[in-house]
Amino acid sequence: MSSTTTTHLWLREETKPMEHRAALSPDVCKKLLAHGGFSITVEESKERTFADSEYADVGCTVVPGGSWRNAPADAIITGLKELPENDTTPLSHTHVMFAHCYKRQGGWKDVLGRFAAGNGLLYDLEFLNDESGRRVAAFGFYAGFTGAAVGIDAWCHQQLHAGEKYPLITPYPNEDVLIAETKAKLAKIGKTPKIMVMGALGRCGSGAVSYARKAGIPEDNIVKWDMAETAKGGPFQEIMDVDIFVNCIYLSSQIPPFVTQQQIDADRNLSVIVDVSCDTTNPFNPIPIYSVNTTFDNALLDIKSSNTAKPLQLCSIDHLPTMLPREASNQFALDLLPTLLQLPTRQTAPVWTRAEKLFHEKVESMATTD
């Protein structure tokens, strides 16, 4: 396709600690450039799973990390996670990223306020939806997949190294290496845990179920819940009866809590919670027993409980798919590609016009929402 107007994508360096994924893979960059009508600038990054040279080899221009601030005005700054913290400068560019500010998360007004101050525009990746309301691209499957991996591994650690701090989580070259490690630990223990996946029918939940199966957890030990099972409203004693609880729901409105402090203070089997959904600062968080995100170097939070005989630990890492950065990035970028190809006509393309309309609605809501 030839075009007199070029759409300029600028892949910024991720600054979130231990984030190794990329919104654009070299393969997708190659496809965009071959399609025509696009130019792509890629910032250098030592953390990204793809080498800078992989982008240069397909025709991208490589520039120093963090230089997006001085990018041409028409450049669309593309990334995954939040921009650097403790920066309140106005944002004048168009940004594509997961901003985590549309559901009244902590600091949401500060984020949107930067766009309003600089007359910038945010296309939030979480809200790029097709005609049916389904996200055009998501890391959900790999979030659930790696979330289940962490949950099972944390349970194994409790069995093999009770009382010891859980080790640093580092990226894996591929899922086969991760699965083999889990299987080896389970074999050493000689038994398998019972795991509940909440939201089992969605992208994220299906990923969690998939990992449990690949790790060798018997089907009878995988409790799969979705909207039908939760219709009665929480809290749910059934969560207390399993060893590992993996929460994979998409929270869109207030719901009764899944668990309560009273429950975890009582007798229970539950010893590991992985909150893949990570609605940590959301006022409607259905797991209201914690309020901080954990990290790859401090993955598990010890939950206070008067049941001292049964420790309870919780993982709330909000970028779990970076454990498998290459596979997760490749899949995400390929899913996003058809929508990226519509960027030259974003003034009329429904996915992009809906996202822009939502951005303006959220900016306007700052004046009327606490």
GROMACS .gro file of C-alpha atoms in nm, residues 33-251:
model
  219
   33LEU     CA    1   0.685  -0.175   0.727
   34ALA     CA    2   0.618  -0.419   0.444
   35HIS     CA    3   0.252  -0.311   0.439
   36GLY     CA    4   0.358   0.047   0.372
   37GLY     CA    5   0.247   0.374   0.526
   38PHE     CA    6   0.438   0.322   0.851
   39SER     CA    7   0.772   0.428   0.994
   40ILE     CA    8   0.890   0.279   1.323
   41THR     CA    9   1.135   0.414   1.576
   42VAL     CA   10   1.251   0.182   1.854
   43GLU     CA   11   1.425   0.294   2.171
   44GLU     CA   12   1.724   0.098   2.293
   45SER     CA   13   1.655  -0.132   2.587
   46LYS     CA   14   1.874  -0.369   2.785
   47GLU     CA   15   1.573  -0.533   2.947
   48ARG     CA   16   1.356  -0.605   2.643
   49THR     CA   17   1.344  -0.971   2.540
   50PHE     CA   18   1.417  -0.870   2.179
   51ALA     CA   19   1.761  -0.735   2.100
   52ASP     CA   20   1.784  -0.384   1.952
   53SER     CA   21   1.950  -0.540   1.647
   54GLU     CA   22   1.641  -0.751   1.576
   55TYR     CA   23   1.445  -0.429   1.517
   56ALA     CA   24   1.722  -0.266   1.316
   57ASP     CA   25   1.745  -0.573   1.094
   58VAL     CA   26   1.381  -0.535   0.983
   59GLY     CA   27   1.413  -0.164   0.905
   60CYS     CA   28   1.333   0.017   1.229
   61THR     CA   29   1.529   0.323   1.338
   62VAL     CA   30   1.693   0.264   1.677
   63VAL     CA   31   1.736   0.560   1.915
   64PRO     CA   32   1.842   0.605   2.280
   65GLY     CA   33   1.601   0.495   2.552
   66GLY     CA   34   1.374   0.763   2.696
   67SER     CA   35   1.401   0.992   2.394
   68TRP     CA   36   1.027   0.972   2.324
   69ARG     CA   37   0.981   1.296   2.517
   70ASN     CA   38   1.151   1.479   2.229
   71ALA     CA   39   0.989   1.274   1.952
   72PRO     CA   40   0.817   1.451   1.662
   73ALA     CA   41   0.468   1.572   1.754
   74ASP     CA   42   0.300   1.325   1.522
   75ALA     CA   43   0.479   1.020   1.667
   76ILE     CA   44   0.250   0.770   1.841
   77ILE     CA   45   0.436   0.667   2.155
   78THR     CA   46   0.377   0.296   2.201
   79GLY     CA   47   0.451   0.091   2.511
   80LEU     CA   48   0.304  -0.151   2.760
   81LYS     CA   49   0.327  -0.049   3.121
   82GLU     CA   50   0.297   0.283   3.298
   83LEU     CA   51   0.528   0.575   3.233
   84PRO     CA   52   0.800   0.646   3.491
   85GLU     CA   53   0.669   0.737   3.836
   86ASN     CA   54   0.730   1.073   4.003
   87ASP     CA   55   0.695   1.255   3.672
   88THR     CA   56   0.415   1.508   3.645
   89THR     CA   57   0.516   1.677   3.320
   90PRO     CA   58   0.235   1.734   3.069
   91LEU     CA   59   0.199   1.475   2.793
   92SER     CA   60   0.154   1.622   2.446
   93HIS     CA   61   0.189   1.309   2.233
   94THR     CA   62  -0.059   1.037   2.150
   95HIS     CA   63   0.023   0.732   2.365
   96VAL     CA   64  -0.076   0.367   2.327
   97MET     CA   65  -0.027   0.169   2.651
   98PHE     CA   66  -0.188   0.008   2.953
   99ALA     CA   67  -0.233   0.318   3.168
  100HIS     CA   68  -0.435   0.159   3.451
  101CYS     CA   69  -0.633   0.475   3.517
  102TYR     CA   70  -0.987   0.412   3.384
  103LYS     CA   71  -1.120   0.214   3.682
  104ARG     CA   72  -1.035   0.470   3.951
  105GLN     CA   73  -0.712   0.298   4.045
  106GLY     CA   74  -0.481   0.479   4.283
  107GLY     CA   75  -0.340   0.795   4.120
  108TRP     CA   76  -0.574   0.775   3.821
  109LYS     CA   77  -0.637   1.148   3.815
  110ASP     CA   78  -0.263   1.220   3.820
  111VAL     CA   79  -0.215   1.008   3.507
  112LEU     CA   80  -0.508   1.151   3.313
  113GLY     CA   81  -0.423   1.501   3.433
  114ARG     CA   82  -0.090   1.484   3.253
  115PHE     CA   83  -0.268   1.419   2.923
  116ALA     CA   84  -0.518   1.696   2.986
  117ALA     CA   85  -0.239   1.941   3.073
  118GLY     CA   86  -0.045   1.866   2.755
  119ASN     CA   87  -0.342   1.817   2.520
  120GLY     CA   88  -0.219   1.464   2.461
  121LEU     CA   89  -0.428   1.159   2.381
  122LEU     CA   90  -0.435   0.812   2.536
  123TYR     CA   91  -0.540   0.498   2.353
  124ASP     CA   92  -0.554   0.253   2.642
  125LEU     CA   93  -0.468  -0.099   2.525
  126GLU     CA   94  -0.706  -0.247   2.781
  127PHE     CA   95  -0.995  -0.073   2.608
  128LEU     CA   96  -0.923  -0.136   2.242
  129ASN     CA   97  -1.234  -0.345   2.182
  130ASP     CA   98  -1.397  -0.498   1.876
  131GLU     CA   99  -1.765  -0.465   1.785
  132SER     CA  100  -1.863  -0.730   2.041
  133GLY     CA  101  -1.677  -0.556   2.322
  134ARG     CA  102  -1.392  -0.810   2.326
  135ARG     CA  103  -1.039  -0.677   2.356
  136VAL     CA  104  -0.851  -0.696   2.026
  137ALA     CA  105  -0.528  -0.794   2.202
  138ALA     CA  106  -0.454  -0.902   2.555
  139PHE     CA  107  -0.191  -1.076   2.762
  140GLY     CA  108  -0.469  -1.254   2.949
  141PHE     CA  109  -0.382  -1.611   2.852
  142TYR     CA  110  -0.019  -1.577   2.951
  143ALA     CA  111  -0.114  -1.383   3.265
  144GLY     CA  112  -0.324  -1.677   3.381
  145PHE     CA  113  -0.068  -1.928   3.256
  146THR     CA  114   0.221  -1.774   3.450
  147GLY     CA  115  -0.005  -1.691   3.745
  148ALA     CA  116  -0.088  -2.057   3.790
  149ALA     CA  117   0.283  -2.137   3.755
  150VAL     CA  118   0.371  -1.898   4.038
  151GLY     CA  119   0.085  -2.032   4.253
  152ILE     CA  120   0.192  -2.393   4.216
  153ASP     CA  121   0.557  -2.304   4.265
  154ALA     CA  122   0.478  -2.104   4.579
  155TRP     CA  123   0.285  -2.401   4.717
  156CYS     CA  124   0.582  -2.627   4.638
  157HIS     CA  125   0.813  -2.382   4.816
  158GLN     CA  126   0.592  -2.399   5.125
  159GLN     CA  127   0.622  -2.778   5.124
  160LEU     CA  128   0.994  -2.797   5.050
  161HIS     CA  129   1.128  -2.487   5.224
  162ALA     CA  130   0.876  -2.392   5.494
  163GLY     CA  131   0.954  -2.059   5.655
  164GLU     CA  132   1.212  -1.955   5.394
  165LYS     CA  133   1.171  -1.648   5.176
  166TYR     CA  134   1.044  -1.719   4.827
  167PRO     CA  135   1.323  -1.661   4.572
  168LEU     CA  136   1.353  -1.406   4.294
  169ILE     CA  137   1.147  -1.486   3.983
  170THR     CA  138   1.343  -1.452   3.660
  171PRO     CA  139   1.222  -1.487   3.299
  172TYR     CA  140   1.216  -1.828   3.133
  173PRO     CA  141   1.334  -1.886   2.775
  174ASN     CA  142   1.016  -2.077   2.695
  175GLU     CA  143   0.721  -2.248   2.861
  176ASP     CA  144   0.872  -2.596   2.836
  177VAL     CA  145   1.151  -2.502   3.076
  178LEU     CA  146   0.900  -2.356   3.322
  179ILE     CA  147   0.673  -2.661   3.307
  180ALA     CA  148   0.965  -2.900   3.355
  181GLU     CA  149   1.073  -2.712   3.666
  182THR     CA  150   0.723  -2.732   3.815
  183LYS     CA  151   0.693  -3.103   3.739
  184ALA     CA  152   1.027  -3.176   3.905
  185LYS     CA  153   0.923  -3.001   4.226
  186LEU     CA  154   0.585  -3.175   4.237
  187ALA     CA  155   0.757  -3.511   4.186
  188LYS     CA  156   0.989  -3.436   4.476
  189ILE     CA  157   0.691  -3.358   4.702
  190GLY     CA  158   0.501  -3.665   4.592
  191LYS     CA  159   0.156  -3.509   4.580
  192THR     CA  160  -0.031  -3.240   4.389
  193PRO     CA  161  -0.227  -2.942   4.522
  194LYS     CA  162  -0.590  -2.860   4.464
  195ILE     CA  163  -0.623  -2.538   4.267
  196MET     CA  164  -0.925  -2.317   4.201
  197VAL     CA  165  -0.935  -2.088   3.899
  198MET     CA  166  -1.190  -1.808   3.921
  199GLY     CA  167  -1.294  -1.684   3.577
  200ALA     CA  168  -1.196  -2.015   3.420
  201LEU     CA  169  -1.382  -1.955   3.092
  202GLY     CA  170  -1.204  -1.633   3.002
  203ARG     CA  171  -0.868  -1.578   2.834
  204CYS     CA  172  -0.686  -1.543   3.162
  205GLY     CA  173  -0.861  -1.831   3.335
  206SER     CA  174  -0.812  -2.063   3.042
  207GLY     CA  175  -0.440  -1.989   3.063
  208ALA     CA  176  -0.436  -2.081   3.433
  209VAL     CA  177  -0.624  -2.405   3.367
  210SER     CA  178  -0.389  -2.485   3.079
  211TYR     CA  179  -0.081  -2.449   3.297
  212ALA     CA  180  -0.226  -2.663   3.574
  213ARG     CA  181  -0.295  -2.938   3.324
  214LYS     CA  182   0.047  -2.915   3.159
  215ALA     CA  183   0.211  -2.928   3.502
  216GLY     CA  184   0.037  -3.258   3.569
  217ILE     CA  185  -0.232  -3.149   3.814
  218PRO     CA  186  -0.513  -3.410   3.793
  219GLU     CA  187  -0.837  -3.277   3.642
  220ASP     CA  188  -1.023  -3.353   3.968
  221ASN     CA  189  -0.781  -3.117   4.146
  222ILE     CA  190  -0.856  -2.825   3.913
  223VAL     CA  191  -1.170  -2.644   4.029
  224LYS     CA  192  -1.301  -2.428   3.746
  225TRP     CA  193  -1.541  -2.148   3.841
  226ASP     CA  194  -1.694  -1.877   3.630
  227MET     CA  195  -2.002  -1.653   3.640
  228ALA     CA  196  -2.249  -1.939   3.693
  229GLU     CA  197  -2.070  -2.055   4.006
  230THR     CA  198  -2.028  -1.703   4.150
  231ALA     CA  199  -2.384  -1.588   4.076
  232LYS     CA  200  -2.489  -1.653   4.435
  233GLY     CA  201  -2.239  -1.394   4.556
  234GLY     CA  202  -1.941  -1.424   4.786
  235PRO     CA  203  -1.767  -1.482   5.012
  236PHE     CA  204  -1.708  -1.844   4.912
  237GLN     CA  205  -1.609  -2.118   5.153
  238GLU     CA  206  -1.507  -2.327   4.853
  239ILE     CA  207  -1.200  -2.104   4.814
  240MET     CA  208  -1.090  -2.194   5.165
  241ASP     CA  209  -1.112  -2.564   5.080
  242VAL     CA  210  -0.846  -2.560   4.805
  243ASP     CA  211  -0.470  -2.516   4.839
  244ILE     CA  212  -0.426  -2.251   4.570
  245PHE     CA  213  -0.670  -1.983   4.456
  246VAL     CA  214  -0.601  -1.808   4.123
  247ASN     CA  215  -0.823  -1.506   4.058
  248CYS     CA  216  -0.860  -1.432   3.686
  249ILE     CA  217  -1.182  -1.231   3.667
  250TYR     CA  218  -1.226  -0.904   3.482
  251LEU     CA  219  -1.371  -0.661   3.736
   0.00000   0.00000   0.00000
